[in-house]
Amino acid sequence: MSGRLCYFQAMRSENSPSGRKRASFIEEARRAQIIESAIDTFAELGYANTSLARVAERAGISKSVISYHFAGKTELTEQIVEQVYSDIAQFVLPRTEKEATSTRALRANIRAVAEYMRGHRTQLLALGEIFNNSRTAEGKRRFGVAYSEPVYEAREALFRSGQQAGEFRREFDPRVMSVAVQSAIDGMFAYWVTYPDHDLEAHADDLADLFEHATRTGHPRGEADR
Amino acid sequence: MSGRLCYFQAMRSENSPSGRKRASFIEEARRAQIIESAIDTFAELGYANTSLARVAERAGISKSVISYHFAGKTELTEQIVEQVYSDIAQFVLPRTEKEATSTRALRANIRAVAEYMRGHRTQLLALGEIFNNSRTAEGKRRFGVAYSEPVYEAREALFRSGQQAGEFRREFDPRVMSVAVQSAIDGMFAYWVTYPDHDLEAHADDLADLFEHATRTGHPRGEADR
Amino acid sequence: MSGRLCYFQAMRSENSPSGRKRASFIEEARRAQIIESAIDTFAELGYANTSLARVAERAGISKSVISYHFAGKTELTEQIVEQVYSDIAQFVLPRTEKEATSTRALRANIRAVAEYMRGHRTQLLALGEIFNNSRTAEGKRRFGVAYSEPVYEAREALFRSGQQAGEFRREFDPRVMSVAVQSAIDGMFAYWVTYPDHDLEAHADDLADLFEHATRTGHPRGEADR
Amino acid sequence: MSGRLCYFQAMRSENSPSGRKRASFIEEARRAQIIESAIDTFAELGYANTSLARVAERAGISKSVISYHFAGKTELTEQIVEQVYSDIAQFVLPRTEKEATSTRALRANIRAVAEYMRGHRTQLLALGEIFNNSRTAEGKRRFGVAYSEPVYEAREALFRSGQQAGEFRREFDPRVMSVAVQSAIDGMFAYWVTYPDHDLEAHADDLADLFEHATRTGHPRGEADR
DNA sequence: TATGAATGAGGATTCATTCAT
DNA sequence: CATGAATGAATCCTCATTCAT
C-alpha cells in the first residue's frame, strides 16, 4: 500500500466511466482477466519482474492480446490503480462516514481498512508495487504527490474537526498525525503480509487504541521535557 | 526506508570485515566509488531503472569495472545494504542507548533517526528501493524477514521493559507498537522526501509526543466501547 | 513524383474498369474514402510510417474495413497509383496534345504538370512515397521499369519528331533529354514541397525556357571543346 | 540520390572527427563493417525493409553488436550519410574547382558526379533511401532542408558568377537552374540504376551540352511567345 | 457489409554478464 | 587492475492479416 493509498479521492470517479468508450462484454471480460492476471503477477513477482509476457503467460493468452486491449504497460498499470482505488473507497468510505464522532470514525476507518486487507491481499500488494516503482521515461514517479494528498487532506480534516470539537488535544499537527495513521496502516499490512498468521483484527484494534491515546486530550508527562 | 530498517542488527557486523578478503587501498576506493554511484542512481531513477550501465556512466567508468569488483548486481546491492546499515546503526544506537528511561529512549531514537535522515536522504532512498524491489531469480524478496526481525525485537524489548517498569500501559502489544513506530518513522521519511521543505525536526518531536501519549499509562475514554 | 510519373500510359486504362468486378455504390464510396485517407497518410507520414491502422484511424473506421475492401496493403497502394495516374493523364494530356509544334507542346506539358501540382500536392506526395518504397516480399521494387518506360517513350517521340521537323538540334539523345525533362519536373515539385511559397508558375516557365534553349538548333560555344 | 545531395557542404567536416571520441582500431573496423553492411541492405532491400536484424545478419554478427557500436538506428543512418557525403565531396569538389570558367566548371561537375556514380552505385542508392525515408518520431523528414540548401547555394553562386561574367544569359533564375541541374543528375543516376548498361558518360556529356545550351547567352525563338 | 478480437512475426532497444587482452 | 568487445535473452510495441460473428 506504500503510504499513498488514496481511497478518499477515488470516490469521485467510481461511477463515471472515466473517459473510456463503451466497451463490449467480451472486451470488458478480457480487460478484467488481464488486469487480474497483472495484479497477481505484480504481487507475486514484484514490479521489476512483471513483464507483459509473464502477465500474458499467466492469463494463458498471447502477448499481443494485452497490446490489443491496453495502449501499453502504462495504461495497464493505470487501470489497475484506478480499479483498486475505487474498490477500496467503496468499501472503506461508508464504514467510516457513518460514525458520529471523530474518535469513532478514526477507529472505524482503521478497522475497515484492515477488514478490506484480509480479502484483498494480492490487490494491495500489486498496488504497492506499482506505487513504489512505476516511473515515467524521465525517471519521475508516475503516481506521485497527486495521489497522496487527498488522503492526507481527508484525514487532516477529521483530526482538525476533532480538535475543534474538543475531542482531540490541540498540541499535535493534524497533518503529521494523518501521515502517522496512514503509515501505521501501511505498516500493519506489510507486517501481515510477512506473517500471514498475524492477527489483523487485533492489530487494527491496537492501532485504534494507539491513536485514541495519541489524540485524546490530556498531557503526557514527557511533553514538558523537550 | 521501507519499513524494514534494521540498524539494530547491523551493529553486530559493523566492525567485522564480513567475510571479504583483505582488499587493497585502490580496490576499496573503487568499490566505494561504485557503491556511491549506485546509491545515487537508485535514489534518483528507482530500482527498475538502475542498470549497471547507468551506474558506470554516472561514475565515469566502464561497465566492466563493476563486474570486476562485484560478483554481480546482487553483490552490489548487498554491499549497499550492508554499508548503509552499519552507517545508520553507528549513528542511531549510541544516541538511543544513553537514555535512562524507556520513554526517553523512544524519543531519542525517533529524533536520532530524523537527524540522520536529513544528512543521508539519498542513502536511505536507495536502501528503500533495494528493500522493496530486490528479488531472487525465483521472485522472492532478497531482503525479507531476516532483515526486519531484529529491529522489531529490539523495539519490542524496549516497550516490554517500559511496561514492566510501569512507564507504559500494559494493554498494547509491544510488537504492534514496535511496528507502528517503525512505520511512522518510515512515513515521516517518505513525506519529507515528497515535501523537502517539511520540518523534519518538528515532525520527529510530534511523533515522539504521539507515541508518548500512546504508550503512557492511563485509559482513553473509547477503550471501553469496543 | 519520384521520376517515374507515367500519365501517358495511364491514359489507356482510364476508362476501362481494369478488371475489377462491378461494385455497388457504397462499395465504391468506401474504397474512395480509404484511398483518400491512405493518400493523406502517405503524404504526411511517409511510406514506412503509414500502417493500415493509421489509415483506418484517420478515416475514422475500423482496421478490418480496409482488409474487407482491399486484398491487402499491396492492393491498396496499387489502387492509389492507378487512380492518381488516370487523374494526372486526364489533366495533362489534353493540354499537351492540342499544341501544334514540338516546342509548344513541351512548354504546354511542363506548364500543365505544374498547374496540376498546385492542386494535388498530397496526391503526388503519396505517389512518390509509394513509387520509391513499395517493394515485393523479395525486396524488388513493385513499381519499377514498366511504369517509367511509357513516359520516356512518349517524350522521346516528341523530341524525335521535333528533331525530324528541324525544330530541335540533332546532337542530343532524345531519351536523355526525356529523362532530363522528367527529372526537372520532379525536382520542381520536390522544391516546391520544401518551399511552399516558391513560385511554381515562374519555375515552370523558366523550365520551359531552359529546355527550349537546350533543344533548339544552334551550337553552344563550348561544344567544340570536349 | 534524391535531389538532396550535398557534397559541397560536407567538405567542411570531412577532416574533423565530428565530435566522436577517438576510437580504437577494432572499433573503427567494426563500425565500417556495419556501415557497409547497412549500405548494402538499404540499397538492395530499401529503407522500410532494412532492419538492424537484417544488417547484422548480412554482416554475420549479432544484432546487439550494432547496438554496442551505434546508439541506435538513427545514429547508424546519420553515420552513413556523413560518410557518403564526405566521400563524394572529396571526389567531386577538386575536379570542379580547378576549372577556370563557369561553363567548364559546370561540365566538369556533371562529369565528376557521373564518374563517381559508376564506382559507388550502392552507396548512392543507400543515401537516396535514407534521404527519402528517414523520419523523426513525429513524422518530419530527418534529412530535410538543411541538407539541400548548401548544394543549391553553391550551384546558384556558380550560375550567378557566370551571369555576371557574361558567360550565361541573364534571363534564368539561378536557383531554378540550380535545382534543375541537381534534378537532372539525380535522374541520370536513377535511370542508370534501372538500366545498368546505359552509357553514363555519354549521358553526362549530353547533360553538360544541355545545360550549356540552356545557360549560354542568346535568345530562343519561343521566349517571345509566352 | 462491417467489425471486434486475436495472433505470430518482427521491430528497436536494454540488460547483465563473459572473455580476451 | 582495467576495459573494450561481444552476446543472447528479454523488454515493450507495432504490424498485416485472419476469423467468427
Tab-separated table of N, CA, C and O in Angstrom, chain C residues 30-105:
chain	number	residue	atom	x	y	z
C	30	ARG	N	-16.746	3.641	-50.033
C	30	ARG	CA	-15.803	3.195	-49.012
C	30	ARG	C	-14.379	3.155	-49.568
C	30	ARG	O	-13.440	3.653	-48.966
C	31	ARG	N	-14.269	2.548	-50.733
C	31	ARG	CA	-12.935	2.440	-51.335
C	31	ARG	C	-12.329	3.822	-51.550
C	31	ARG	O	-11.153	4.048	-51.255
C	32	ALA	N	-13.135	4.742	-52.034
C	32	ALA	CA	-12.644	6.099	-52.273
C	32	ALA	C	-12.212	6.746	-50.965
C	32	ALA	O	-11.165	7.396	-50.880
C	33	GLN	N	-13.019	6.532	-49.948
C	33	GLN	CA	-12.713	7.118	-48.646
C	33	GLN	C	-11.386	6.576	-48.111
C	33	GLN	O	-10.538	7.316	-47.618
C	34	ILE	N	-11.213	5.289	-48.230
C	34	ILE	CA	-9.994	4.662	-47.731
C	34	ILE	C	-8.780	5.130	-48.527
C	34	ILE	O	-7.732	5.462	-47.973
C	35	ILE	N	-8.954	5.180	-49.844
C	35	ILE	CA	-7.847	5.635	-50.687
C	35	ILE	C	-7.455	7.061	-50.328
C	35	ILE	O	-6.271	7.381	-50.191
C	36	GLU	N	-8.435	7.895	-50.119
C	36	GLU	CA	-8.133	9.282	-49.789
C	36	GLU	C	-7.376	9.359	-48.466
C	36	GLU	O	-6.382	10.070	-48.321
C	37	SER	N	-7.883	8.591	-47.521
C	37	SER	CA	-7.240	8.587	-46.212
C	37	SER	C	-5.811	8.062	-46.310
C	37	SER	O	-4.885	8.581	-45.669
C	38	ALA	N	-5.627	7.051	-47.123
C	38	ALA	CA	-4.283	6.482	-47.294
C	38	ALA	C	-3.355	7.486	-47.954
C	38	ALA	O	-2.195	7.650	-47.561
C	39	ILE	N	-3.866	8.185	-48.955
C	39	ILE	CA	-3.052	9.205	-49.623
C	39	ILE	C	-2.586	10.253	-48.630
C	39	ILE	O	-1.410	10.615	-48.578
C	40	ASP	N	-3.503	10.722	-47.818
C	40	ASP	CA	-3.140	11.727	-46.815
C	40	ASP	C	-2.061	11.204	-45.876
C	40	ASP	O	-1.123	11.917	-45.526
C	41	THR	N	-2.226	9.954	-45.478
C	41	THR	CA	-1.278	9.396	-44.519
C	41	THR	C	0.093	9.215	-45.143
C	41	THR	O	1.114	9.578	-44.552
C	42	PHE	N	0.128	8.651	-46.333
C	42	PHE	CA	1.405	8.507	-47.033
C	42	PHE	C	2.095	9.866	-47.162
C	42	PHE	O	3.292	9.997	-46.906
C	43	ALA	N	1.314	10.866	-47.554
C	43	ALA	CA	1.897	12.182	-47.799
C	43	ALA	C	2.445	12.796	-46.517
C	43	ALA	O	3.504	13.411	-46.513
C	44	GLU	N	1.734	12.586	-45.444
C	44	GLU	CA	2.134	13.271	-44.211
C	44	GLU	C	3.208	12.518	-43.438
C	44	GLU	O	4.136	13.123	-42.903
C	45	LEU	N	3.062	11.210	-43.390
C	45	LEU	CA	3.938	10.428	-42.515
C	45	LEU	C	5.019	9.667	-43.257
C	45	LEU	O	5.978	9.187	-42.644
C	46	GLY	N	4.891	9.566	-44.556
C	46	GLY	CA	5.872	8.781	-45.310
C	46	GLY	C	5.476	7.319	-45.371
C	46	GLY	O	4.670	6.845	-44.578
C	47	TYR	N	6.084	6.631	-46.315
C	47	TYR	CA	5.702	5.252	-46.553
C	47	TYR	C	5.872	4.365	-45.330
C	47	TYR	O	4.952	3.664	-44.921
C	48	ALA	N	7.040	4.415	-44.737
C	48	ALA	CA	7.358	3.481	-43.651
C	48	ALA	C	6.464	3.679	-42.434
C	48	ALA	O	6.208	2.738	-41.680
C	49	ASN	N	6.002	4.893	-42.236
C	49	ASN	CA	5.171	5.160	-41.059
C	49	ASN	C	3.674	5.039	-41.343
C	49	ASN	O	2.853	5.366	-40.501
C	50	THR	N	3.348	4.646	-42.546
C	50	THR	CA	1.942	4.500	-42.892
C	50	THR	C	1.502	3.050	-42.733
C	50	THR	O	1.823	2.195	-43.537
C	51	SER	N	0.805	2.789	-41.669
C	51	SER	CA	0.270	1.443	-41.453
C	51	SER	C	-1.230	1.466	-41.709
C	51	SER	O	-1.863	2.521	-41.679
C	52	LEU	N	-1.768	0.313	-41.951
C	52	LEU	CA	-3.208	0.244	-42.172
C	52	LEU	C	-3.956	0.775	-40.945
C	52	LEU	O	-5.002	1.401	-41.072
C	53	ALA	N	-3.395	0.541	-39.787
C	53	ALA	CA	-4.024	1.036	-38.561
C	53	ALA	C	-4.153	2.558	-38.607
C	53	ALA	O	-5.197	3.118	-38.283
C	54	ARG	N	-3.071	3.216	-39.043
C	54	ARG	CA	-3.106	4.670	-39.074
C	54	ARG	C	-4.063	5.183	-40.145
C	54	ARG	O	-4.728	6.205	-39.960
C	55	VAL	N	-4.100	4.504	-41.252
C	55	VAL	CA	-5.030	4.894	-42.313
C	55	VAL	C	-6.462	4.782	-41.792
C	55	VAL	O	-7.275	5.690	-41.974
C	56	ALA	N	-6.742	3.671	-41.140
C	56	ALA	CA	-8.089	3.452	-40.612
C	56	ALA	C	-8.445	4.510	-39.584
C	56	ALA	O	-9.536	5.081	-39.590
C	57	GLU	N	-7.477	4.803	-38.729
C	57	GLU	CA	-7.703	5.799	-37.688
C	57	GLU	C	-8.070	7.142	-38.308
C	57	GLU	O	-9.007	7.810	-37.898
C	58	ARG	N	-7.310	7.525	-39.327
C	58	ARG	CA	-7.564	8.802	-39.981
C	58	ARG	C	-8.940	8.813	-40.647
C	58	ARG	O	-9.612	9.845	-40.698
C	59	ALA	N	-9.330	7.664	-41.173
C	59	ALA	CA	-10.627	7.590	-41.848
C	59	ALA	C	-11.768	7.423	-40.839
C	59	ALA	O	-12.943	7.505	-41.197
C	60	GLY	N	-11.384	7.182	-39.591
C	60	GLY	CA	-12.416	7.008	-38.575
C	60	GLY	C	-13.164	5.694	-38.714
C	60	GLY	O	-14.319	5.563	-38.318
C	61	ILE	N	-12.490	4.715	-39.282
C	61	ILE	CA	-13.122	3.408	-39.433
C	61	ILE	C	-12.265	2.323	-38.782
C	61	ILE	O	-11.158	2.592	-38.332
C	62	SER	N	-12.795	1.134	-38.760
C	62	SER	CA	-12.045	0.038	-38.176
C	62	SER	C	-11.029	-0.512	-39.169
C	62	SER	O	-11.228	-0.480	-40.380
C	63	LYS	N	-9.936	-1.017	-38.625
C	63	LYS	CA	-8.873	-1.567	-39.456
C	63	LYS	C	-9.412	-2.602	-40.446
C	63	LYS	O	-8.998	-2.655	-41.598
C	64	SER	N	-10.305	-3.409	-39.966
C	64	SER	CA	-10.704	-4.547	-40.792
C	64	SER	C	-11.577	-4.127	-41.969
C	64	SER	O	-11.757	-4.901	-42.908
C	65	VAL	N	-12.103	-2.900	-41.919
C	65	VAL	CA	-12.820	-2.406	-43.084
C	65	VAL	C	-11.875	-2.370	-44.284
C	65	VAL	O	-12.254	-2.712	-45.411
C	66	ILE	N	-10.673	-1.968	-44.024
C	66	ILE	CA	-9.694	-1.905	-45.107
C	66	ILE	C	-9.435	-3.305	-45.653
C	66	ILE	O	-9.434	-3.527	-46.862
C	67	SER	N	-9.237	-4.218	-44.718
C	67	SER	CA	-8.999	-5.592	-45.163
C	67	SER	C	-10.172	-6.137	-45.954
C	67	SER	O	-10.016	-6.971	-46.844
C	68	TYR	N	-11.332	-5.649	-45.618
C	68	TYR	CA	-12.513	-6.141	-46.323
C	68	TYR	C	-12.572	-5.636	-47.752
C	68	TYR	O	-12.889	-6.369	-48.678
C	69	HIS	N	-12.189	-4.384	-47.921
C	69	HIS	CA	-12.337	-3.780	-49.240
C	69	HIS	C	-11.105	-3.942	-50.126
C	69	HIS	O	-11.186	-3.800	-51.336
C	70	PHE	N	-9.980	-4.205	-49.503
C	70	PHE	CA	-8.757	-4.399	-50.275
C	70	PHE	C	-8.115	-5.710	-49.852
C	70	PHE	O	-8.102	-6.046	-48.658
C	71	ALA	N	-7.569	-6.386	-50.830
C	71	ALA	CA	-6.964	-7.688	-50.538
C	71	ALA	C	-5.844	-7.544	-49.518
C	71	ALA	O	-5.570	-8.456	-48.748
C	72	GLY	N	-5.193	-6.403	-49.500
C	72	GLY	CA	-4.100	-6.183	-48.566
C	72	GLY	C	-3.485	-4.832	-48.815
C	72	GLY	O	-3.982	-4.042	-49.621
C	73	LYS	N	-2.422	-4.571	-48.153
C	73	LYS	CA	-1.750	-3.301	-48.304
C	73	LYS	C	-1.321	-3.102	-49.758
C	73	LYS	O	-1.386	-2.008	-50.300
C	74	THR	N	-0.893	-4.190	-50.355
C	74	THR	CA	-0.423	-4.129	-51.735
C	74	THR	C	-1.509	-3.623	-52.681
C	74	THR	O	-1.284	-2.702	-53.464
C	75	GLU	N	-2.690	-4.216	-52.580
C	75	GLU	CA	-3.752	-3.789	-53.490
C	75	GLU	C	-4.113	-2.323	-53.247
C	75	GLU	O	-4.366	-1.574	-54.189
C	76	LEU	N	-4.103	-1.936	-51.991
C	76	LEU	CA	-4.420	-0.544	-51.686
C	76	LEU	C	-3.454	0.405	-52.397
C	76	LEU	O	-3.865	1.365	-53.068
C	77	THR	N	-2.173	0.125	-52.278
C	77	THR	CA	-1.202	1.015	-52.936
C	77	THR	C	-1.379	0.972	-54.458
C	77	THR	O	-1.283	2.009	-55.122
C	78	GLU	N	-1.641	-0.202	-54.990
C	78	GLU	CA	-1.844	-0.288	-56.437
C	78	GLU	C	-3.030	0.562	-56.877
C	78	GLU	O	-2.979	1.236	-57.911
C	79	GLN	N	-4.077	0.533	-56.110
C	79	GLN	CA	-5.253	1.328	-56.440
C	79	GLN	C	-4.942	2.810	-56.404
C	79	GLN	O	-5.412	3.583	-57.233
C	80	ILE	N	-4.142	3.195	-55.401
C	80	ILE	CA	-3.763	4.605	-55.319
C	80	ILE	C	-3.017	5.013	-56.578
C	80	ILE	O	-3.322	6.024	-57.210
C	81	VAL	N	-2.038	4.219	-56.942
C	81	VAL	CA	-1.250	4.529	-58.132
C	81	VAL	C	-2.161	4.640	-59.351
C	81	VAL	O	-2.097	5.623	-60.100
C	82	GLU	N	-3.009	3.660	-59.510
C	82	GLU	CA	-3.882	3.648	-60.671
C	82	GLU	C	-4.746	4.911	-60.721
C	82	GLU	O	-4.860	5.577	-61.750
C	83	GLN	N	-5.319	5.260	-59.584
C	83	GLN	CA	-6.210	6.413	-59.562
C	83	GLN	C	-5.481	7.714	-59.840
C	83	GLN	O	-5.895	8.527	-60.660
C	84	VAL	N	-4.376	7.902	-59.154
C	84	VAL	CA	-3.630	9.139	-59.337
C	84	VAL	C	-3.165	9.261	-60.787
C	84	VAL	O	-3.249	10.330	-61.388
C	85	TYR	N	-2.701	8.164	-61.323
C	85	TYR	CA	-2.269	8.160	-62.715
C	85	TYR	C	-3.341	8.648	-63.676
C	85	TYR	O	-3.127	9.547	-64.482
C	86	SER	N	-4.485	8.014	-63.611
C	86	SER	CA	-5.510	8.376	-64.588
C	86	SER	C	-5.947	9.820	-64.368
C	86	SER	O	-6.278	10.531	-65.316
C	87	ASP	N	-5.870	10.255	-63.117
C	87	ASP	CA	-6.223	11.631	-62.799
C	87	ASP	C	-5.258	12.603	-63.474
C	87	ASP	O	-5.667	13.575	-64.128
C	88	ILE	N	-3.983	12.320	-63.340
C	88	ILE	CA	-2.978	13.190	-63.961
C	88	ILE	C	-3.139	13.203	-65.479
C	88	ILE	O	-3.162	14.259	-66.115
C	89	ALA	N	-3.246	12.021	-66.047
C	89	ALA	CA	-3.323	11.917	-67.503
C	89	ALA	C	-4.491	12.732	-68.049
C	89	ALA	O	-4.362	13.459	-69.038
C	90	GLN	N	-5.605	12.593	-67.355
C	90	GLN	CA	-6.798	13.297	-67.790
C	90	GLN	C	-6.594	14.810	-67.812
C	90	GLN	O	-7.218	15.532	-68.581
C	91	PHE	N	-5.725	15.258	-66.934
C	91	PHE	CA	-5.485	16.694	-66.860
C	91	PHE	C	-4.409	17.128	-67.847
C	91	PHE	O	-4.576	18.092	-68.599
C	92	VAL	N	-3.316	16.403	-67.872
C	92	VAL	CA	-2.144	16.855	-68.620
C	92	VAL	C	-2.247	16.590	-70.126
C	92	VAL	O	-1.913	17.452	-70.943
C	93	LEU	N	-2.709	15.418	-70.483
C	93	LEU	CA	-2.656	15.035	-71.899
C	93	LEU	C	-3.390	16.002	-72.829
C	93	LEU	O	-2.814	16.454	-73.826
C	94	PRO	N	-4.642	16.322	-72.575
C	94	PRO	CA	-5.342	17.226	-73.496
C	94	PRO	C	-4.596	18.547	-73.663
C	94	PRO	O	-4.478	19.069	-74.776
C	95	ARG	N	-4.077	19.064	-72.555
C	95	ARG	CA	-3.366	20.343	-72.623
C	95	ARG	C	-2.077	20.241	-73.442
C	95	ARG	O	-1.590	21.233	-73.988
C	96	THR	N	-1.500	19.048	-73.492
C	96	THR	CA	-0.266	18.875	-74.247
C	96	THR	C	-0.541	18.650	-75.733
C	96	THR	O	0.131	19.196	-76.605
C	97	GLU	N	-1.544	17.845	-75.979
C	97	GLU	CA	-1.764	17.379	-77.345
C	97	GLU	C	-2.336	18.434	-78.279
C	97	GLU	O	-2.203	18.324	-79.498
C	98	LYS	N	-2.945	19.425	-77.704
C	98	LYS	CA	-3.565	20.412	-78.581
C	98	LYS	C	-2.536	21.333	-79.243
C	98	LYS	O	-2.879	22.096	-80.148
C	99	GLU	N	-1.271	21.291	-78.803
C	99	GLU	CA	-0.258	22.174	-79.371
C	99	GLU	C	0.229	21.667	-80.734
C	99	GLU	O	0.337	20.467	-80.968
C	100	ALA	N	0.579	22.628	-81.596
C	100	ALA	CA	0.951	22.278	-82.966
C	100	ALA	C	2.416	21.876	-83.103
C	100	ALA	O	2.756	20.891	-83.744
C	101	THR	N	3.309	22.648	-82.506
C	101	THR	CA	4.726	22.353	-82.654
C	101	THR	C	5.256	21.617	-81.437
C	101	THR	O	4.676	21.680	-80.360
C	102	SER	N	6.375	20.933	-81.633
C	102	SER	CA	7.002	20.211	-80.528
C	102	SER	C	7.427	21.178	-79.431
C	102	SER	O	7.292	20.903	-78.232
C	103	THR	N	7.966	22.296	-79.831
C	103	THR	CA	8.409	23.293	-78.863
C	103	THR	C	7.267	23.749	-77.975
C	103	THR	O	7.372	23.798	-76.741
C	104	ARG	N	6.148	24.041	-78.613
C	104	ARG	CA	4.985	24.479	-77.852
C	104	ARG	C	4.422	23.348	-77.000
C	104	ARG	O	3.966	23.560	-75.874
C	105	ALA	N	4.448	22.160	-77.543
C	105	ALA	CA	3.927	21.025	-76.802
C	105	ALA	C	4.740	20.801	-75.520
C	105	ALA	O	4.195	20.552	-74.443
